Short mmCIF file of C-alpha atoms and ligand atoms in Angstrom, two decimals:
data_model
loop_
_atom_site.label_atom_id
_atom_site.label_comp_id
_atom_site.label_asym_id
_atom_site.label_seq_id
_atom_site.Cartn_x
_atom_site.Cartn_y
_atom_site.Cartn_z
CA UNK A 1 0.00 0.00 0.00
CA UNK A 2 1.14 3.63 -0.82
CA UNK A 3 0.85 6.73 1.40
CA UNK A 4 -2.49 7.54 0.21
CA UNK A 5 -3.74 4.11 1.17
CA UNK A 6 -3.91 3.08 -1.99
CA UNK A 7 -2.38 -0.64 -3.43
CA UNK A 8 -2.03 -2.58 -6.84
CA UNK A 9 -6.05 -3.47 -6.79
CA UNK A 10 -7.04 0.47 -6.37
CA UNK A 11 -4.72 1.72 -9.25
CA UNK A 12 -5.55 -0.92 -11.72
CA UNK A 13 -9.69 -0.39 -10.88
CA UNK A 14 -8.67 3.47 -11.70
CA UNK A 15 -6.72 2.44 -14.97
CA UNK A 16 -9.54 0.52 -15.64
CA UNK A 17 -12.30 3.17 -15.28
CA UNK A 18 -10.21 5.09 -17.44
CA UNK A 19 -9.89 2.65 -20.01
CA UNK A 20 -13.31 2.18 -20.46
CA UNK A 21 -13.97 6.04 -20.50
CA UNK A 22 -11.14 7.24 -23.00
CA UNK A 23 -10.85 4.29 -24.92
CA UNK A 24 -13.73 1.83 -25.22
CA UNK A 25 -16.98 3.89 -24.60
CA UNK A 26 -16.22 6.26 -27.18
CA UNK A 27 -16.33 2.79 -29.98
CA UNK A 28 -18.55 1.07 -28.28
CA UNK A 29 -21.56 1.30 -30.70
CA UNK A 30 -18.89 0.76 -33.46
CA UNK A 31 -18.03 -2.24 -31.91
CA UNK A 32 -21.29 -3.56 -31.63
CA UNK A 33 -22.32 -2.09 -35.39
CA UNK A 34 -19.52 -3.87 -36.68
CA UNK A 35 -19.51 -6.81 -34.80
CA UNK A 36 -15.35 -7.20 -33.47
CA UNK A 37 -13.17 -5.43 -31.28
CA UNK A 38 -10.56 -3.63 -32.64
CA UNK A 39 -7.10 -5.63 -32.40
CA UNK A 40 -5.64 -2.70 -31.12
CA UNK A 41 -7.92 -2.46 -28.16
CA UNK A 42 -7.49 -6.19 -26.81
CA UNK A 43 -3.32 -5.37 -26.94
CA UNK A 44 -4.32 -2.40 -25.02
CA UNK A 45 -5.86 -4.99 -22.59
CA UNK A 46 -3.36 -7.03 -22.40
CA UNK A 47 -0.83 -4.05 -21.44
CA UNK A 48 -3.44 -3.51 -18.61
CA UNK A 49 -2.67 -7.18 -17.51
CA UNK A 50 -6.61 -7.94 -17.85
CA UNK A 51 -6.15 -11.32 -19.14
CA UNK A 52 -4.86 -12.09 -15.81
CA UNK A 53 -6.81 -10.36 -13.71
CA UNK A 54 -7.48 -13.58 -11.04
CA UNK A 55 -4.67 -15.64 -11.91
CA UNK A 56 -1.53 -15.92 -9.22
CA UNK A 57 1.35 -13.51 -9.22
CA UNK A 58 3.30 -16.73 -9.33
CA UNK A 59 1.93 -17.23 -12.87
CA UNK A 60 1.85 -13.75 -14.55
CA UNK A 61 -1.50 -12.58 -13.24
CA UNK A 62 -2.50 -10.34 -10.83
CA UNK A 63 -3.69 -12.30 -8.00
CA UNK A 64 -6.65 -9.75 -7.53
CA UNK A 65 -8.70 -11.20 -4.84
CA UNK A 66 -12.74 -11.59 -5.33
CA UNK A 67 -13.89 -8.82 -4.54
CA UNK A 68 -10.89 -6.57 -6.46
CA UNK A 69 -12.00 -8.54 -9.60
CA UNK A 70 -15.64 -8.18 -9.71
CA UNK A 71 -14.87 -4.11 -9.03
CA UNK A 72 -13.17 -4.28 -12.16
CA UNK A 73 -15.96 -6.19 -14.01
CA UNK A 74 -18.26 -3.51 -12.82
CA UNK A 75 -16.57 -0.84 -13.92
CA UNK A 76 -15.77 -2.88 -17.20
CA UNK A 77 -19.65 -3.56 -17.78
CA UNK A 78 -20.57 0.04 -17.43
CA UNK A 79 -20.38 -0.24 -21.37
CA UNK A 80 -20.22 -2.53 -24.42
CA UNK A 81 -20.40 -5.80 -22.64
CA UNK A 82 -18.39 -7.27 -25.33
CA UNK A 83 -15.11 -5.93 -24.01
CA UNK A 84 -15.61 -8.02 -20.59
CA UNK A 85 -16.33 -10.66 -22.22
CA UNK A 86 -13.45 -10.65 -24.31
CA UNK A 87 -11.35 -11.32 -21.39
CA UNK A 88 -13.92 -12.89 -19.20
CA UNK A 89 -13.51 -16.43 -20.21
CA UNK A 90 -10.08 -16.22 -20.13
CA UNK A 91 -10.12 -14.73 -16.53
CA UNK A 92 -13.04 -16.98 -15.03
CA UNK A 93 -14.00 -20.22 -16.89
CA UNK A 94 -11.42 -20.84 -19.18
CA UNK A 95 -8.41 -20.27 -16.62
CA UNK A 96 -9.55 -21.28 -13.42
CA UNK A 97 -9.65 -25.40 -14.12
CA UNK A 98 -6.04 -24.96 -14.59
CA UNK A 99 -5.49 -22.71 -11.43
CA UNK A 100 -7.65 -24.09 -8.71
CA UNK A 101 -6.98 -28.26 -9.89
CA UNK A 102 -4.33 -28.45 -12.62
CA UNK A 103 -0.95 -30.12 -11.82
CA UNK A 104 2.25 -27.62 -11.58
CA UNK A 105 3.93 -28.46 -14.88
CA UNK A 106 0.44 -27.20 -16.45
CA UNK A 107 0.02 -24.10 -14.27
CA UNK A 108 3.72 -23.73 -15.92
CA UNK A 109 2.87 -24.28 -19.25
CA UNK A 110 -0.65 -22.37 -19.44
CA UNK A 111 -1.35 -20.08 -16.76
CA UNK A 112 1.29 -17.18 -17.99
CA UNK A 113 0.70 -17.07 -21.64
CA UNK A 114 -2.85 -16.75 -20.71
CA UNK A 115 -2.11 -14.16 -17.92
CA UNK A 116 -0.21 -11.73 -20.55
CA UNK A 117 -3.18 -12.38 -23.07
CA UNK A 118 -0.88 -14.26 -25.70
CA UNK A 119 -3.27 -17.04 -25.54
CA UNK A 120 -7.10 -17.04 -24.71
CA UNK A 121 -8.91 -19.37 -22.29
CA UNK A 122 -12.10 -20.65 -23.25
CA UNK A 123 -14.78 -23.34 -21.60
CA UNK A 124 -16.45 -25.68 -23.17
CA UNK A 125 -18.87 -27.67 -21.31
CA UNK A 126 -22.32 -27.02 -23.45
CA UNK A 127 -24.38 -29.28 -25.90
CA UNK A 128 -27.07 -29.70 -27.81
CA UNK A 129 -28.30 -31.63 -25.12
CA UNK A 130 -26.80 -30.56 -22.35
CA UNK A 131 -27.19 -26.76 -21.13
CA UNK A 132 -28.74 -26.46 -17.50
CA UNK A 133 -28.41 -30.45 -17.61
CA UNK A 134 -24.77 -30.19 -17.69
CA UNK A 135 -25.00 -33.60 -16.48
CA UNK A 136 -26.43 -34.61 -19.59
CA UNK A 137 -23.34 -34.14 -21.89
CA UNK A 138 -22.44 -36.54 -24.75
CA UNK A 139 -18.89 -35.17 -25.95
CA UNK A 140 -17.00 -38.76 -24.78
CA UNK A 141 -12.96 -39.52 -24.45
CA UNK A 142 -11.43 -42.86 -24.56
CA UNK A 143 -7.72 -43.80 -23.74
CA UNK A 144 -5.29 -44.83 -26.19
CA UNK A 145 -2.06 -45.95 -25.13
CA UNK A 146 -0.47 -42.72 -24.58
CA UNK A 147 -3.77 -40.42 -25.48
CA UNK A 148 -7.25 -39.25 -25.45
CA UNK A 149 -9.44 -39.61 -28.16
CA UNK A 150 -12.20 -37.60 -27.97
CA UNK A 151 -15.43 -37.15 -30.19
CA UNK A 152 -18.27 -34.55 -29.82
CA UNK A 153 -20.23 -31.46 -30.23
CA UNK A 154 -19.88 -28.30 -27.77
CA UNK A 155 -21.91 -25.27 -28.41
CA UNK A 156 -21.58 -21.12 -27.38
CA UNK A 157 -18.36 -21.54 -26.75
CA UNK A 158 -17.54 -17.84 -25.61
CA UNK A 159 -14.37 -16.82 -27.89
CA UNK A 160 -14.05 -20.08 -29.39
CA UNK A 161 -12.68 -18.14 -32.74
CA UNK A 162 -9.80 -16.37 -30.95
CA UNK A 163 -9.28 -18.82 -28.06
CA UNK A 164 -6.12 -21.25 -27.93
CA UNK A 165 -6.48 -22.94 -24.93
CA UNK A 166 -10.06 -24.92 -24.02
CA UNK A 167 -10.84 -26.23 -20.66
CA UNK A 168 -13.26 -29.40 -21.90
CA UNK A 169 -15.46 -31.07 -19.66
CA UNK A 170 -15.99 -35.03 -21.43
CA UNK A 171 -17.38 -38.21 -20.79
CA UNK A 172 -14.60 -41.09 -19.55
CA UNK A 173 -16.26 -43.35 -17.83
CA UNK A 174 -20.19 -43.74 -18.80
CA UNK A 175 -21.33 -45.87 -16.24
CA UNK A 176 -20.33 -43.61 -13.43
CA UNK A 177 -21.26 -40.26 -15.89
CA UNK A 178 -21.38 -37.28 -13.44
CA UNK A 179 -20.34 -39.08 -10.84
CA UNK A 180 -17.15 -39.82 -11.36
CA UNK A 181 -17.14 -40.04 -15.23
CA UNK A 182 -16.60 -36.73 -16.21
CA UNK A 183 -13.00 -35.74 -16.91
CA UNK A 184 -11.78 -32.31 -17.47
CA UNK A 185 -9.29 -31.49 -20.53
CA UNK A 186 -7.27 -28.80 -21.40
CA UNK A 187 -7.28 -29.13 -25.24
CA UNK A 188 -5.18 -26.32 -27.33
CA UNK A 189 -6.53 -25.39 -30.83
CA UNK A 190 -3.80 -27.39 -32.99
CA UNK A 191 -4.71 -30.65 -31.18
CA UNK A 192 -5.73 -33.08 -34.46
CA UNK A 193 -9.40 -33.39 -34.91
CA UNK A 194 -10.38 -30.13 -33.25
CA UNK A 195 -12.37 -27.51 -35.18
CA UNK A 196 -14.41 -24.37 -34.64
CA UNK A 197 -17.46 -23.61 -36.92
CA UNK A 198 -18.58 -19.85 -38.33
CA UNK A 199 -19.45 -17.50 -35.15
CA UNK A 200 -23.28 -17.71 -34.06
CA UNK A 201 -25.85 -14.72 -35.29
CA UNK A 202 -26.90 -13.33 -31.38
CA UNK A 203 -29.28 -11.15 -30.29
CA UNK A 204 -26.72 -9.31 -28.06
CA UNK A 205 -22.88 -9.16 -27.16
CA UNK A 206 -22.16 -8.88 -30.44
CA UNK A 207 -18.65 -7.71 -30.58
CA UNK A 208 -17.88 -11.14 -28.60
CA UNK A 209 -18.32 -14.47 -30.39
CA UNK A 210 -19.34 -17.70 -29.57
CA UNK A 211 -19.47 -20.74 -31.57
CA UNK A 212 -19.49 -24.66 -32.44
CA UNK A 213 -16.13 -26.92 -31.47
CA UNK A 214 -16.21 -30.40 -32.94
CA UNK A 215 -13.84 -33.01 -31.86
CA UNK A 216 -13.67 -35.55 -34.38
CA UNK A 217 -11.02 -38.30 -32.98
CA UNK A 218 -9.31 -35.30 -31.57
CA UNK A 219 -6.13 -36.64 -30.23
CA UNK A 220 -5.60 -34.95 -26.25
CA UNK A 221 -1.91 -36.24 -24.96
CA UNK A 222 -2.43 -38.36 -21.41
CA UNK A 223 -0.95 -35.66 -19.71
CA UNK A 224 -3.56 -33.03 -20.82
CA UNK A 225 -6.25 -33.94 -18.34
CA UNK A 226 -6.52 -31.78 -15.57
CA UNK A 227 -4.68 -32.48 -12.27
CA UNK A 228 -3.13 -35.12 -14.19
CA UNK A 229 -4.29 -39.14 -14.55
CA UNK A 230 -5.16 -39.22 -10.91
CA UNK A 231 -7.81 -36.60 -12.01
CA UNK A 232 -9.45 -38.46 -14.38
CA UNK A 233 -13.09 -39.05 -13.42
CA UNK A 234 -12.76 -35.84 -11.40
CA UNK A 235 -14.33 -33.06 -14.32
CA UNK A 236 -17.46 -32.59 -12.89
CA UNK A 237 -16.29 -31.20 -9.53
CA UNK A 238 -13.71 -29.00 -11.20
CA UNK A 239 -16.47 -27.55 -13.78
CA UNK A 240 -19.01 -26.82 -10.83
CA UNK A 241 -16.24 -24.88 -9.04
CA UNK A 242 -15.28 -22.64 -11.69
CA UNK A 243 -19.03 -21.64 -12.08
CA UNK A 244 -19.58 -21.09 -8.69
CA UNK A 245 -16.70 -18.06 -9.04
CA UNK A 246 -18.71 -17.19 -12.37
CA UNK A 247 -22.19 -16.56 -10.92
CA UNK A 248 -20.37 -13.02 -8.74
CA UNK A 249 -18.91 -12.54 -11.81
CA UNK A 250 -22.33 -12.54 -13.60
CA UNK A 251 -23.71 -10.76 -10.84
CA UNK A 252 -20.77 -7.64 -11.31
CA UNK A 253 -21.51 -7.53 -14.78
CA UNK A 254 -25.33 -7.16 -14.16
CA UNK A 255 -24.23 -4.37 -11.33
CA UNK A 256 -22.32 -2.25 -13.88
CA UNK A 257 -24.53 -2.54 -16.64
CA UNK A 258 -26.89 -1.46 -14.31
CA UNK A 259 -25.04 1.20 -12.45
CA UNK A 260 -24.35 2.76 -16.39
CA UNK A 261 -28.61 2.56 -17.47
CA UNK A 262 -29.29 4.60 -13.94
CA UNK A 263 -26.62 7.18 -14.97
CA UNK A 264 -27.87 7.72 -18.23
CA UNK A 265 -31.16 7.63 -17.21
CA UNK A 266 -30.49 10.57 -14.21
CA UNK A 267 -28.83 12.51 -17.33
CA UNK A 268 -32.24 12.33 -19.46
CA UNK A 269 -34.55 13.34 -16.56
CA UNK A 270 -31.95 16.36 -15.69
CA UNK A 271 -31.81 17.15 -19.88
CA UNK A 272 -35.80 17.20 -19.57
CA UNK A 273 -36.03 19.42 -16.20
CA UNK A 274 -33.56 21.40 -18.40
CA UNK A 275 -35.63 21.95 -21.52
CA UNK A 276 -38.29 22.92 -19.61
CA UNK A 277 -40.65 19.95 -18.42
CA UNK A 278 -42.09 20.55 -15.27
CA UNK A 279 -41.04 18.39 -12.53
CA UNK A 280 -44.51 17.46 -11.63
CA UNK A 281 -44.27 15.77 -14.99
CA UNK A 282 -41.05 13.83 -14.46
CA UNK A 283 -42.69 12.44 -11.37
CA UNK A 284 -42.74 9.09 -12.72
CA UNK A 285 -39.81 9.11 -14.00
CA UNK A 286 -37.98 10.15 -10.84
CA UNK A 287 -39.79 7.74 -8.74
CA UNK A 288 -38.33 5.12 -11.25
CA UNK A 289 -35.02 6.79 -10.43
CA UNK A 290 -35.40 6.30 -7.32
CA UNK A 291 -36.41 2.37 -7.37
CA UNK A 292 -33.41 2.24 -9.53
CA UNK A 293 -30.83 3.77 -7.15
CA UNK A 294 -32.14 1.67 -4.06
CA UNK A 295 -32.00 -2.03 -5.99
CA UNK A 296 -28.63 -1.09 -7.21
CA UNK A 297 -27.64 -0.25 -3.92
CA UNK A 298 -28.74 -3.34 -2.50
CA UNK A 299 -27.04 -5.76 -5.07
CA UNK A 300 -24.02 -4.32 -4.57
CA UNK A 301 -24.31 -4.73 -0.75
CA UNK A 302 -24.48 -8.39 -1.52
CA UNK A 303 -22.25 -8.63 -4.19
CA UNK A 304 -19.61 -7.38 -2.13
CA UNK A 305 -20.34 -9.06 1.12
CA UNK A 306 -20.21 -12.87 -0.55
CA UNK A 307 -17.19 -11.71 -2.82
CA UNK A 308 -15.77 -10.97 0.98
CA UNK A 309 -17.08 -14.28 2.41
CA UNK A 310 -15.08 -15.97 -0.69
CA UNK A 311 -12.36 -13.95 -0.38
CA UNK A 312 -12.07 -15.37 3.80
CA UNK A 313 -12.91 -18.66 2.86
CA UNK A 314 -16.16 -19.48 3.75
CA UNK A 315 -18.13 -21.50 1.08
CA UNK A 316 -20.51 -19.10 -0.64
CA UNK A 317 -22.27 -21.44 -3.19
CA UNK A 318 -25.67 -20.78 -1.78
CA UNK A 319 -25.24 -16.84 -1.68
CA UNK A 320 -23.73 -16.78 -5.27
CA UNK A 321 -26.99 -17.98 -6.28
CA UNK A 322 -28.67 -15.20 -4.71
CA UNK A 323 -26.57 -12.80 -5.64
CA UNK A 324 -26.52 -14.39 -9.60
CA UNK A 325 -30.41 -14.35 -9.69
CA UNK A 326 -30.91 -10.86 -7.99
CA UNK A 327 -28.06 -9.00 -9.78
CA UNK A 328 -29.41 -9.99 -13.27
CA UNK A 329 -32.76 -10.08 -12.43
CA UNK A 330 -32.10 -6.56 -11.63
CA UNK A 331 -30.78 -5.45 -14.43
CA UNK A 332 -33.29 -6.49 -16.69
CA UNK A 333 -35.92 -4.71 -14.39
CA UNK A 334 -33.13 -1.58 -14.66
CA UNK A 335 -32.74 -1.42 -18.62
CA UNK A 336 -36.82 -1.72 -19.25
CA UNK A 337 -37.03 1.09 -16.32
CA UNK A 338 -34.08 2.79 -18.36
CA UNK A 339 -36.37 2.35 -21.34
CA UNK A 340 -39.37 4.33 -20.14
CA UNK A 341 -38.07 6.86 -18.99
CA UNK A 342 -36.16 7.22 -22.66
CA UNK A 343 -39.09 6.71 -24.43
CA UNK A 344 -38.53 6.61 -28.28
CA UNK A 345 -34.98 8.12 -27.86
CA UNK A 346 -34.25 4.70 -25.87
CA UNK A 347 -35.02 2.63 -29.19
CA UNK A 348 -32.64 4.31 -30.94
CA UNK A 349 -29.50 2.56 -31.49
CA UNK A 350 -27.30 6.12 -30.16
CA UNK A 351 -28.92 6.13 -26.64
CA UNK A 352 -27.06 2.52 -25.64
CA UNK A 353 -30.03 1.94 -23.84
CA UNK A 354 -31.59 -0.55 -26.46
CA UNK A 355 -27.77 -2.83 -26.42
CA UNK A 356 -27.94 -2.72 -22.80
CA UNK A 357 -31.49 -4.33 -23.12
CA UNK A 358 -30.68 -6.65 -25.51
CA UNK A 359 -27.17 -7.44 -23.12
CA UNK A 360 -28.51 -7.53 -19.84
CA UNK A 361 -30.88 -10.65 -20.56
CA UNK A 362 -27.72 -12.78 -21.24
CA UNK A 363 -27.10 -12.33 -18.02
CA UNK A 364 -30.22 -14.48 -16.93
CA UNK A 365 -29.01 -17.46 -19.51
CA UNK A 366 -25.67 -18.05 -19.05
CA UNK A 367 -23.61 -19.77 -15.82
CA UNK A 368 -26.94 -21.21 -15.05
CA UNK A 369 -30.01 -19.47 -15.45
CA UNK A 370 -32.47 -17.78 -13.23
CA UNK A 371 -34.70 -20.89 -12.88
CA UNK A 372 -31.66 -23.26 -11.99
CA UNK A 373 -30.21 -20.33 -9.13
CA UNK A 374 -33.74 -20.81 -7.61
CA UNK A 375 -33.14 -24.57 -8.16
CA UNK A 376 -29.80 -24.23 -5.99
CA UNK A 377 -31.03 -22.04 -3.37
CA UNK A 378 -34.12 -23.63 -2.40
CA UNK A 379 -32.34 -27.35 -2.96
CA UNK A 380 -30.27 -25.88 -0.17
CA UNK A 381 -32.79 -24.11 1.89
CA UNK A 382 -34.97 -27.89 1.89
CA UNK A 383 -31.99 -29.94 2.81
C1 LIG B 1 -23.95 -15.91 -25.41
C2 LIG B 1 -23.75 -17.21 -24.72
C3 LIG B 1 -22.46 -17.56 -24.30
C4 LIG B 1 -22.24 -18.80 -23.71
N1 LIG B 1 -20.95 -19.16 -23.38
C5 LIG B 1 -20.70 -20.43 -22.96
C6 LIG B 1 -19.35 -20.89 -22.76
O1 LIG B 1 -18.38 -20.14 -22.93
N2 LIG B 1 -19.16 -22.19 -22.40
C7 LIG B 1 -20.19 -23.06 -22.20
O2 LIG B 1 -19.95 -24.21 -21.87
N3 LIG B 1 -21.49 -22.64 -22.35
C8 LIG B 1 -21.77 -21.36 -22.74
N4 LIG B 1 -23.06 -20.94 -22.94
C9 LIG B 1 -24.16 -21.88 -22.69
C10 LIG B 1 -24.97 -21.52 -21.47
O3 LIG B 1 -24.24 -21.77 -20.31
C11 LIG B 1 -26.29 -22.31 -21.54
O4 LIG B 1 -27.03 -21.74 -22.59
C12 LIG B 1 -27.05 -22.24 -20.25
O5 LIG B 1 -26.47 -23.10 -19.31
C13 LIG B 1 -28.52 -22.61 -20.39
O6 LIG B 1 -28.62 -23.84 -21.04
P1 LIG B 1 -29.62 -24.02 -22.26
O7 LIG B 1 -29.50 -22.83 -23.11
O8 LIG B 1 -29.38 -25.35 -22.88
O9 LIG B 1 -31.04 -23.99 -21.64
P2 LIG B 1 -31.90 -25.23 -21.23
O10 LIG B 1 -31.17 -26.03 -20.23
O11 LIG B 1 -32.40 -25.92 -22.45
O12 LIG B 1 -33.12 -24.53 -20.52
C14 LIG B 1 -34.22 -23.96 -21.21
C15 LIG B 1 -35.15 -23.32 -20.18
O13 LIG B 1 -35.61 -24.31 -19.24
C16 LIG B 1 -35.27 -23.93 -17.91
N5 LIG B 1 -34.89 -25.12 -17.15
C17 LIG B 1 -33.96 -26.03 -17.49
N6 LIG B 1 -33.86 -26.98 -16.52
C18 LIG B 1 -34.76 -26.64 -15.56
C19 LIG B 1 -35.15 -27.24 -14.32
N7 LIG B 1 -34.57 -28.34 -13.87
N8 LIG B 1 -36.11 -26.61 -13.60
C20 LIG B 1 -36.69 -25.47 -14.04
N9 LIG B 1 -36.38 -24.88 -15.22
C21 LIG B 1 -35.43 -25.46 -15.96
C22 LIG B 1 -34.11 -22.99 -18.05
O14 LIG B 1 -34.02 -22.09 -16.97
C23 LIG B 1 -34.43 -22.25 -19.34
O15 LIG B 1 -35.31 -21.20 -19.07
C24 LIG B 1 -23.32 -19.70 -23.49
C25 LIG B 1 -24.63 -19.33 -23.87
C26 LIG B 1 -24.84 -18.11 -24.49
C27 LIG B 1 -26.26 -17.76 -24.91
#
């Protein structure tokens, strides 16, 4: 810590903050017009050191602890949420396989190319038949003498196009299945038999990709699962922990998003006092404000105090649910507040408001959605 009480976490949450005000809000309806992020943006992230936001010191990263990263996230959401999730999966689900169960030779080999943003971390655990079911999944390994050979379909694989690392969740053992026949891989994009298919057409997030992987006999060395060979059975566990870290990360992202539609939406009642509606008018409108103001200010009570809990240790499954489900609940109530109190100007494409709509509901989908958070909570709440 510096004299002014300040340490690493504070100056990179101020770099941050100005990043996204001097460099990506100003392109961030280019970005989403046009569909990419400019390649000179992402190096400017990686000078930041956001790739490795969470991961160790020892490995390149910054070691931020929970509640540092999901600051940044919020600040990082209070625009195009394509830029977050650029380095999202990289930070979170991609990454954190490798740091919370992978052997030391892969932390080694992985962790700081993926820390200084050289390669990109993505997850793949989805299916065509397995979503909230993750249980469900079909994508199966087998062992060949000295490898994996693994055949299957994954779909939205955030970043799939630019990634070069994937943590894969398979089948290895289908009697057992999800308990104890799921094995997690890391799998890196030159491995024979991998491919990735054209990006999907989304309603949202459109600057960030996701897309298809096939493995067709894709050939994954023995040394490639994660924790090594006495890991193998082990995937399931390791997937379900990295998503419990995701859900405050969902929950920051719905926070900032949110935090941004209450600010613009304090600006247009002001612009309208200013041009000469009368505040009996606005009353509506300000009482929306208001409702606004109070959520937010709740969420990010919670967010904070589990990201704490985590942060000392305690087991916060139960409270990341809450906080997923509220959070992004939130923000969906937020952006169609936002959206009244724009009126027309809100559908227009300038105002942000309508990409923030159109964002914010990812929110609800991915890392589990709203329906399997209640699942979680009340699962726990019954016994
Ligand atoms: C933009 C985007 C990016 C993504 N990125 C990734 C990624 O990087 N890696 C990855 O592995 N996956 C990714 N996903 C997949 C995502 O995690 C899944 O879409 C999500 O888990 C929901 O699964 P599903 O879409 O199959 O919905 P389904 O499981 O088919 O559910 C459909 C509906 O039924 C409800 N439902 C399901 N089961 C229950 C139940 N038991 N009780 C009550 N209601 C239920 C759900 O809440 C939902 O409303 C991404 C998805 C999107 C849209």
């Amino acid at each position: 810590m510096d004299e002014s009480g300040r340490n690493n976490q504070g100056d990179i949450l101020d770099r941050v903050k100005r990043f996204v005000a001097e460099e990506l809000e100003p392109i961030s309806i280019t970005v989403e017009k046009e569909g990419r992020i400019p390649a000179e943006i992402v190096n400017k992230m990686r000078e930041l050191g956001l790739f490795g936001l969470s991961i160790p010191k020892a490995y390149g990263g910054l070691g931020l602890s929970t509640l540092d990263e999901i600051r940044v996230y919020e600040a990082l959401t209070q625009t195009n949420a394509s830029f977050r999730s650029r380095i999202g999966t990289s930070n979170s689900i991609g990454s954190m396989g490798i740091v919370y169960d992978g052997t030391e030779d892969q932390k080694k080999t992985y962790l700081p190319r993926i820390a200084s943003g050289e390669w990109t971390a993505a997850f793949a655990l989805t299916e065509p038949d397995a979503g909230s079911d993750a249980a469900n999944i079909k994508c199966s390994a087998v062992l060949e003498g000295d490898h994996w050979v693994l055949n299957g379909t994954k779909q939205f694989i955030t970043n799939a196009d630019c990634a070069s690392v994937f943590t894969t969740i398979a089948v290895t053992d289908e009697q057992k299945r999800a308990r104890g026949g799921f094995t997690a891989f890391i799998i890196e994009k030159d491995f024979a038999g991998f491919s990735v298919s054209l990006p999907d057409r989304k309603m949202g997030l459109k600057g960030s990709h996701t897309n298809e992987i096939v493995f067709r006999n894709c050939l994954i060395p023995r040394d490639n699962v994660i924790g090594g060979r006495e890991m193998v059975g082990m995937g399931f566990k390791t997937a379900m922990r990295v998503l419990d870290k995701g859900r405050l990360t969902m929950g920051a992202c719905a926070l900032g998003a949110s935090q941004k539609l209450l600010d613009l939406s304090a600006a247009q009642i002001k612009h309208q006092i200013n041009s000469g509606k009368s505040k009996a008018d606005l009353q509506v409108a300000q009482f929306s404000l208001a409702d606004m103001a109070t959520e937010i200010y709740a969420a990010r009570r919670m967010l904070y105090d589990t990201a704490r809990s985590r942060d000392a240790g305690q087991n916060v499954t139960h409270e990341a649910s809450m906080v997923k489900l509220f959070c992004t609940e939130m923000a969906s109530r937020i952006a169609e507040r936002a959206m009244d109190i724009f009126g027309d100007q809100g559908y227009l494409t300038r105002s942000q408001i309508e990409m923030f709509l159109r964002d914010v509901r990812l929110y609800r989908i991915y890392e589990g959605t709203s329906e399997i958070q209640r699942l979680v909570i009340s699962r726990n709440l019954l016994g």
